[in-house]
PDB file of C-alpha atoms in Angstrom:
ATOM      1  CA  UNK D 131    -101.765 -69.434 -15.916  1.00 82.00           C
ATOM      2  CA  UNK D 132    -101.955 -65.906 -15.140  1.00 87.00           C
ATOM      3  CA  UNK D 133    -103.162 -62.710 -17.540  1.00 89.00           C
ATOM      4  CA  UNK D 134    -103.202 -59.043 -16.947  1.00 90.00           C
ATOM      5  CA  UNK D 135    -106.238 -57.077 -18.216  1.00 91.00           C
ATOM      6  CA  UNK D 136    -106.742 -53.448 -18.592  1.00 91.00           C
ATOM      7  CA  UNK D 137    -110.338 -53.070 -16.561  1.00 91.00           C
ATOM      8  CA  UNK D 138    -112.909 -50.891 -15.208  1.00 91.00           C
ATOM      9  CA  UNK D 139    -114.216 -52.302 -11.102  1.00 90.00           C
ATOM     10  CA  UNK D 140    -117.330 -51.758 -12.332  1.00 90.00           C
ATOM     11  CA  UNK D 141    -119.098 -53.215  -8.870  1.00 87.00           C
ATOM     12  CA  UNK D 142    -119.123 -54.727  -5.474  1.00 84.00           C
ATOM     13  CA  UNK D 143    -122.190 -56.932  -4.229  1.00 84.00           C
ATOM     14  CA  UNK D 144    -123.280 -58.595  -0.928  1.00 81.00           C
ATOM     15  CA  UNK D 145    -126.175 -60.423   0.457  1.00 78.00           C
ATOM     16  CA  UNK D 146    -126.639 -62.940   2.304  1.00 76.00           C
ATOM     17  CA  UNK D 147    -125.896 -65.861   0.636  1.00 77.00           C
ATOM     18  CA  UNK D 148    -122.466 -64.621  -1.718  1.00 80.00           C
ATOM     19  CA  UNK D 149    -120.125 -61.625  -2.532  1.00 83.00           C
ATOM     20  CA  UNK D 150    -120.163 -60.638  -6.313  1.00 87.00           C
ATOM     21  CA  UNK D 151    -117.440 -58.654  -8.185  1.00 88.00           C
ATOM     22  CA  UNK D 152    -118.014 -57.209 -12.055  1.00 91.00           C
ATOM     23  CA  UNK D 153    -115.266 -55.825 -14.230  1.00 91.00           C
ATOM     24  CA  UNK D 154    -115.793 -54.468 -17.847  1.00 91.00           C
ATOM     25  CA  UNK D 155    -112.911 -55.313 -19.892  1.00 90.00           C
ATOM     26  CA  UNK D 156    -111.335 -52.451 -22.062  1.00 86.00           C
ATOM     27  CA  UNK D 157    -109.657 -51.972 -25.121  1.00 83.00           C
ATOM     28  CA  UNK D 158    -107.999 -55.781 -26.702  1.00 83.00           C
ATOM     29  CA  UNK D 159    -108.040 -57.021 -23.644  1.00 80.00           C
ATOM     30  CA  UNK D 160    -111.356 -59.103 -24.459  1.00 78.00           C
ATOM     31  CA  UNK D 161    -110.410 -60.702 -27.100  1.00 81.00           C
ATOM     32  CA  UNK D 162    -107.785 -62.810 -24.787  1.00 82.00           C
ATOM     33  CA  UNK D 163    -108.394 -66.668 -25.155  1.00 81.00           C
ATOM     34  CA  UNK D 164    -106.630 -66.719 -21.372  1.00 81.00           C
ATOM     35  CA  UNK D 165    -110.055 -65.136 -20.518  1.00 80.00           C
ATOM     36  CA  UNK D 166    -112.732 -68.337 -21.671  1.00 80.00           C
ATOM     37  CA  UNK D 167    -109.840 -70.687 -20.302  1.00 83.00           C
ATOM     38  CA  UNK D 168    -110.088 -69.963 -16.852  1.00 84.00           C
ATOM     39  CA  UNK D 169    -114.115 -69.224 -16.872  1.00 83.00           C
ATOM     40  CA  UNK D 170    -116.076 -71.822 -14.218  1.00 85.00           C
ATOM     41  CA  UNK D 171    -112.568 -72.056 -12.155  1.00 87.00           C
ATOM     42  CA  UNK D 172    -111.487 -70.568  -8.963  1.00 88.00           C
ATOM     43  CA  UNK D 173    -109.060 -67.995  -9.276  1.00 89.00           C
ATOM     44  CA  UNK D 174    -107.081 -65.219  -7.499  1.00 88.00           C
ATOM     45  CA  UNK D 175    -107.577 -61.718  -8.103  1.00 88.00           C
ATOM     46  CA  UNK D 176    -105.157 -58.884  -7.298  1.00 87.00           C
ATOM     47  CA  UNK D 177    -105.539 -54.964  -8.557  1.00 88.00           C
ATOM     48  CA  UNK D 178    -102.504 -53.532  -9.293  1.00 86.00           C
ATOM     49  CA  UNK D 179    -101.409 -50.996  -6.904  1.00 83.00           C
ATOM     50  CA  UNK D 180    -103.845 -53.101  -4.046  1.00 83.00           C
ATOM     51  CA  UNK D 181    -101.582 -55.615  -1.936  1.00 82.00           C
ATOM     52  CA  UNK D 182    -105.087 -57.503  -0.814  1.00 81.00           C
ATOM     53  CA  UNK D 183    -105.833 -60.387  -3.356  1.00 83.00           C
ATOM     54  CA  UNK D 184    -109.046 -61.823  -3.422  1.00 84.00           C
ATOM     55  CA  UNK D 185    -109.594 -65.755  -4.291  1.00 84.00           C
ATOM     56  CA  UNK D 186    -112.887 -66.067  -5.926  1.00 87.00           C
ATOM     57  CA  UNK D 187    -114.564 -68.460  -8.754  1.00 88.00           C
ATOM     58  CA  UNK D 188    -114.431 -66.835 -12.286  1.00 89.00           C
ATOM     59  CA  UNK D 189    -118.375 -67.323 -12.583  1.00 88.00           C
ATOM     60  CA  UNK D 190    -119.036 -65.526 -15.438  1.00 89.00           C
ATOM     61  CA  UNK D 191    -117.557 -63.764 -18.693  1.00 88.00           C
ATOM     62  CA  UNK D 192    -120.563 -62.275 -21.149  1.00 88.00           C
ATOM     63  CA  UNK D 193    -120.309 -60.423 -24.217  1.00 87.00           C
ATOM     64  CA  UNK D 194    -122.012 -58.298 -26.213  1.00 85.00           C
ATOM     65  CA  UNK D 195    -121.604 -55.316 -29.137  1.00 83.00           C
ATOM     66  CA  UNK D 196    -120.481 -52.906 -26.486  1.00 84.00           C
ATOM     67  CA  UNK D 197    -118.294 -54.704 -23.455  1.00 87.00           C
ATOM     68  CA  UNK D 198    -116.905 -57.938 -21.533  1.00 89.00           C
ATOM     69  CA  UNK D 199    -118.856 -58.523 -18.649  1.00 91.00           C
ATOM     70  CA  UNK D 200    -116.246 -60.642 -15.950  1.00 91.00           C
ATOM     71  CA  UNK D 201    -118.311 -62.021 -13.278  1.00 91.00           C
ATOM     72  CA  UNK D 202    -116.656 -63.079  -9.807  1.00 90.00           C
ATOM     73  CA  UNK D 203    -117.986 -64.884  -6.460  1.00 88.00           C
ATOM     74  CA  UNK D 204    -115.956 -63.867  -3.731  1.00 84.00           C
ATOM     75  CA  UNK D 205    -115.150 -66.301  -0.934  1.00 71.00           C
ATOM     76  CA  UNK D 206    -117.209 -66.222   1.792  1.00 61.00           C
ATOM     77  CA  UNK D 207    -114.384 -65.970   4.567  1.00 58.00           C
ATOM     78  CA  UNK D 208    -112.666 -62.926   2.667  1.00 58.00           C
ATOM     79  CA  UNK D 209    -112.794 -60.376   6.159  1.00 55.00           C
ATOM     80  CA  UNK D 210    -113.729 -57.192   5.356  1.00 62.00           C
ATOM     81  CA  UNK D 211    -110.671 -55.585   6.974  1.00 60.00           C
ATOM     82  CA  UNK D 212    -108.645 -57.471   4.475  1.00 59.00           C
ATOM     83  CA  UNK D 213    -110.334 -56.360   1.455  1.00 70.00           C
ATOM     84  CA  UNK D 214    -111.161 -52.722   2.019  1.00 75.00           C
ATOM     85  CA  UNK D 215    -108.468 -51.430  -0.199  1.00 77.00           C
ATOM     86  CA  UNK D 216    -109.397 -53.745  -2.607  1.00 78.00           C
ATOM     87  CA  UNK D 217    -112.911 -52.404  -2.472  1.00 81.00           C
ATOM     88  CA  UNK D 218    -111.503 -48.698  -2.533  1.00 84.00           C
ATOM     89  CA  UNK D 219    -110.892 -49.197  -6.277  1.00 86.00           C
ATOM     90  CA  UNK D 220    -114.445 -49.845  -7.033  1.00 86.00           C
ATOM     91  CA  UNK D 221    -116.207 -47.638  -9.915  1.00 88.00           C
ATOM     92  CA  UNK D 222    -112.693 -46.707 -11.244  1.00 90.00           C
ATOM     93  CA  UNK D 223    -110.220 -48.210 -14.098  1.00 90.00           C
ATOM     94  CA  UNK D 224    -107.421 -50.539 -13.013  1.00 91.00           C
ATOM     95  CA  UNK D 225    -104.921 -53.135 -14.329  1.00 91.00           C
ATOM     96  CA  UNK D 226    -106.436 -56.560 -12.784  1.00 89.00           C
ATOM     97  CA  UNK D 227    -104.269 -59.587 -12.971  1.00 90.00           C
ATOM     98  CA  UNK D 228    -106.035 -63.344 -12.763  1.00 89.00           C
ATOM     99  CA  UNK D 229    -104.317 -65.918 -12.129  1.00 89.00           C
ATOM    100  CA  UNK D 230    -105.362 -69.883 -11.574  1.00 87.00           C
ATOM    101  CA  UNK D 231    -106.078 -70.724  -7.973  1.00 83.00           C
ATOM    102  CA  UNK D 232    -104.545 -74.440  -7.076  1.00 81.00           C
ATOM    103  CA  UNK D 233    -107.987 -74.564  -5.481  1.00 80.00           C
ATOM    104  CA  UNK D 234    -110.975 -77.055  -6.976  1.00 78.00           C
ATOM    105  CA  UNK D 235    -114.628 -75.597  -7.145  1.00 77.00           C
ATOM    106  CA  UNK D 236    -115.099 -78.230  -4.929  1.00 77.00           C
ATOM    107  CA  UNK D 237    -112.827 -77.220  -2.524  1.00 77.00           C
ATOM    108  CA  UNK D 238    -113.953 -73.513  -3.180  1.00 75.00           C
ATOM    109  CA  UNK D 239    -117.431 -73.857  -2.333  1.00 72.00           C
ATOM    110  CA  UNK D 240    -116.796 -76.780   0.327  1.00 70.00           C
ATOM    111  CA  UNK D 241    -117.202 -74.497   3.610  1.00 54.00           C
ATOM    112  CA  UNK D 242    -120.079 -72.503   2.108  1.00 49.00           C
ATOM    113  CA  UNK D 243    -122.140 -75.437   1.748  1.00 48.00           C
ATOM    114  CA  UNK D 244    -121.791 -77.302   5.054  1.00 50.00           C
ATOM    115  CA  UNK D 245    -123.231 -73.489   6.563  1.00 51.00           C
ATOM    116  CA  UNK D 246    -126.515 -73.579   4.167  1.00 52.00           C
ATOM    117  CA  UNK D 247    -127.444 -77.193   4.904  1.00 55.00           C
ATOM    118  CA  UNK D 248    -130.374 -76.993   6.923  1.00 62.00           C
ATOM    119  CA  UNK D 249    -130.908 -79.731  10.345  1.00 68.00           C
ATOM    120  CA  UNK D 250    -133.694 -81.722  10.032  1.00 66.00           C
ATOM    121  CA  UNK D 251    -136.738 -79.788  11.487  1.00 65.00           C
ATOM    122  CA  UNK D 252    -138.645 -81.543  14.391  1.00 72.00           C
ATOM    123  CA  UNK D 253    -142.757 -81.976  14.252  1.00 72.00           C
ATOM    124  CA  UNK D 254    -145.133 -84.461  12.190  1.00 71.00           C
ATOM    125  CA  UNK D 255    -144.716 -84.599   8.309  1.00 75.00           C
ATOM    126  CA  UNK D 256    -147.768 -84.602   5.973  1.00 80.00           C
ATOM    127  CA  UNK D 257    -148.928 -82.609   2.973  1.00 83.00           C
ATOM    128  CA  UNK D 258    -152.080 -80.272   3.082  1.00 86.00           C
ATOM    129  CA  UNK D 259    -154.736 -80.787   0.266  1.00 86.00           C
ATOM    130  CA  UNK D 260    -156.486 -78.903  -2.131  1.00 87.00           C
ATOM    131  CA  UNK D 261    -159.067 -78.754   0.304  1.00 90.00           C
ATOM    132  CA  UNK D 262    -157.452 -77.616   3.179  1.00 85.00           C
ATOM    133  CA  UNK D 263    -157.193 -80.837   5.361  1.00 86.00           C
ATOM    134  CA  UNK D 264    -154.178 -82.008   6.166  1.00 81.00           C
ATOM    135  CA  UNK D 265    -153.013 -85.786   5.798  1.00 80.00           C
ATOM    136  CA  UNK D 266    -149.985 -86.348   8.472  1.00 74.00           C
ATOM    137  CA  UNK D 267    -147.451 -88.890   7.350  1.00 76.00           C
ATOM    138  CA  UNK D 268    -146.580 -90.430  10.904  1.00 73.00           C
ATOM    139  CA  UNK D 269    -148.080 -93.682  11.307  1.00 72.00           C
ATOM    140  CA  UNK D 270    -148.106 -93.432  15.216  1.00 74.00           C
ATOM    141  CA  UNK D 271    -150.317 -90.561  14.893  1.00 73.00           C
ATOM    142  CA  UNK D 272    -153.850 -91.255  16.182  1.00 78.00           C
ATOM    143  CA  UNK D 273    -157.037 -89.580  14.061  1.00 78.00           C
ATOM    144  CA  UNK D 274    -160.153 -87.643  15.132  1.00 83.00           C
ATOM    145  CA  UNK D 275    -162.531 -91.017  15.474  1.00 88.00           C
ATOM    146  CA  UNK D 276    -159.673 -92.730  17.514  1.00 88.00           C
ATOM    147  CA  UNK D 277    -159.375 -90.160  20.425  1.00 89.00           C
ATOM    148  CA  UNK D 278    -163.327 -90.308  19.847  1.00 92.00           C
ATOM    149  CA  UNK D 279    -163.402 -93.791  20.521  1.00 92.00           C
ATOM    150  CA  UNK D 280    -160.293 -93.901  23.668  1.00 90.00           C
ATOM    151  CA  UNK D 281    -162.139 -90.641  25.513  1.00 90.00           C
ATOM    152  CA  UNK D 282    -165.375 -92.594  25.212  1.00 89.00           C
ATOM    153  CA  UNK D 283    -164.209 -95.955  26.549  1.00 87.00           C
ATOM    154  CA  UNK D 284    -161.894 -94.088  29.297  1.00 85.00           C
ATOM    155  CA  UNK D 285    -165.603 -92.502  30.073  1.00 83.00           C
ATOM    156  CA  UNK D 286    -167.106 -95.720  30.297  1.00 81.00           C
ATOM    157  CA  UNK D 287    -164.688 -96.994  32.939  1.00 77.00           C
ATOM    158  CA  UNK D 288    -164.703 -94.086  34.768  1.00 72.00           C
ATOM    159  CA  UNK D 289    -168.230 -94.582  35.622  1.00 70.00           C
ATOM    160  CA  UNK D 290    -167.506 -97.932  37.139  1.00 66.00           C
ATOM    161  CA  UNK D 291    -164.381 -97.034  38.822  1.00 60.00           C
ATOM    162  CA  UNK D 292    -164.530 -93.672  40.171  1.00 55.00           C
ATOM    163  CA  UNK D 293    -161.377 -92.338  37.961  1.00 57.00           C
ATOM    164  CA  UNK D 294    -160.195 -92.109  34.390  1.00 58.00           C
ATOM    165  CA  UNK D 295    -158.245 -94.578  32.878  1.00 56.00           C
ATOM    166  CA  UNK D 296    -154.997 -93.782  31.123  1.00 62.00           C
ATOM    167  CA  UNK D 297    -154.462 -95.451  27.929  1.00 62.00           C
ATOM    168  CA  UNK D 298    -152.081 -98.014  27.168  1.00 67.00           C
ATOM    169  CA  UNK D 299    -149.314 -97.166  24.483  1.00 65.00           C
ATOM    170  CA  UNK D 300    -145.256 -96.807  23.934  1.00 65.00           C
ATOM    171  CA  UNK D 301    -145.018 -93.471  24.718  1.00 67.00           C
ATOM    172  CA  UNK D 302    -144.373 -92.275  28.820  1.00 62.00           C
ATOM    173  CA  UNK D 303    -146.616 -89.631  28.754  1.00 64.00           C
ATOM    174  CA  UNK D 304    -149.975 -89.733  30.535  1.00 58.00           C
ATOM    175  CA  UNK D 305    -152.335 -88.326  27.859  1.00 57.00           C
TER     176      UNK D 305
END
């Protein structure tokens, strides 16, 4: 499916995590059913007059007494070089065409995702309380009174041997 729209670039925005393009819709043009069809799908763009097209996911189409707000995320591996003179036409009327991308949402937002996973972060778990202590989830994890009680029993038989003792467990390291 693919419609033409008269429409005003109304803006351009990027941060860090996605692209956003908004179009008013003028004149009959709203009242399109072609428009609410192909909302919450991924779709490609092109201005007329512009030979860069842009495939993005129709996120968006609001109305209200005065305008059509249409609502586009860009995708993030559109390079800037390639969409500058798409960009020129920002803030000025222009005959937009939409037409279905052969692309899932899936498939759309597939790369994106894999980026903002985060690894697993390294260090002890636990949750701090009300109180301010802390209560670590890692069950190897000795407490306060059991270093208390190791350092005083390594004291002990340091007294009778000349030397401190280094305390048995799994882990290679000496203390």
């Amino acid at each position: 499916m693919k419609i033409q729209i008269a429409a005003h670039f109304n803006k351009q925005t990027k941060d860090s995590k996605k692209e956003l393009v908004q179009f008013h819709v003028k004149g009959d043009d709203e009242k399109k059913p072609e428009l609410n069809a192909m909302t919450r799908s991924v779709v490609v763009l092109n201005i007329d007059g512009v030979e860069q097209a842009l495939t993005t996911e129709f996120s968006k189409s609001t109305k209200d007494a005065k305008k059509t707000v249409l609502e586009f995320i860009v995708k993030g591996d559109t390079s800037s070089e390639n969409s500058y003179e798409f960009y020129r036409k920002a803030g000025s009327d222009v005959v937009l065409e939409i037409a279905e991308s052969q692309m899932s949402i899936e498939e759309f937002r597939g790369d994106d995702d894999e980026e903002d996973r985060e690894e697993p972060r390294e260090g002890v778990r636990g949750k701090v309380n009300l109180d301010g202590t802390i209560e670590l989830d890692d069950k190897n994890q000795l407490t306060i009174e059991e270093i208390a009680a190791l350092e005083a029993e390594a004291a002990k038989q340091a007294e009778g041997e000349g030397g401190p003792v280094i305390p048995e467990n799994k882990d290679d390291l000496p203390f």
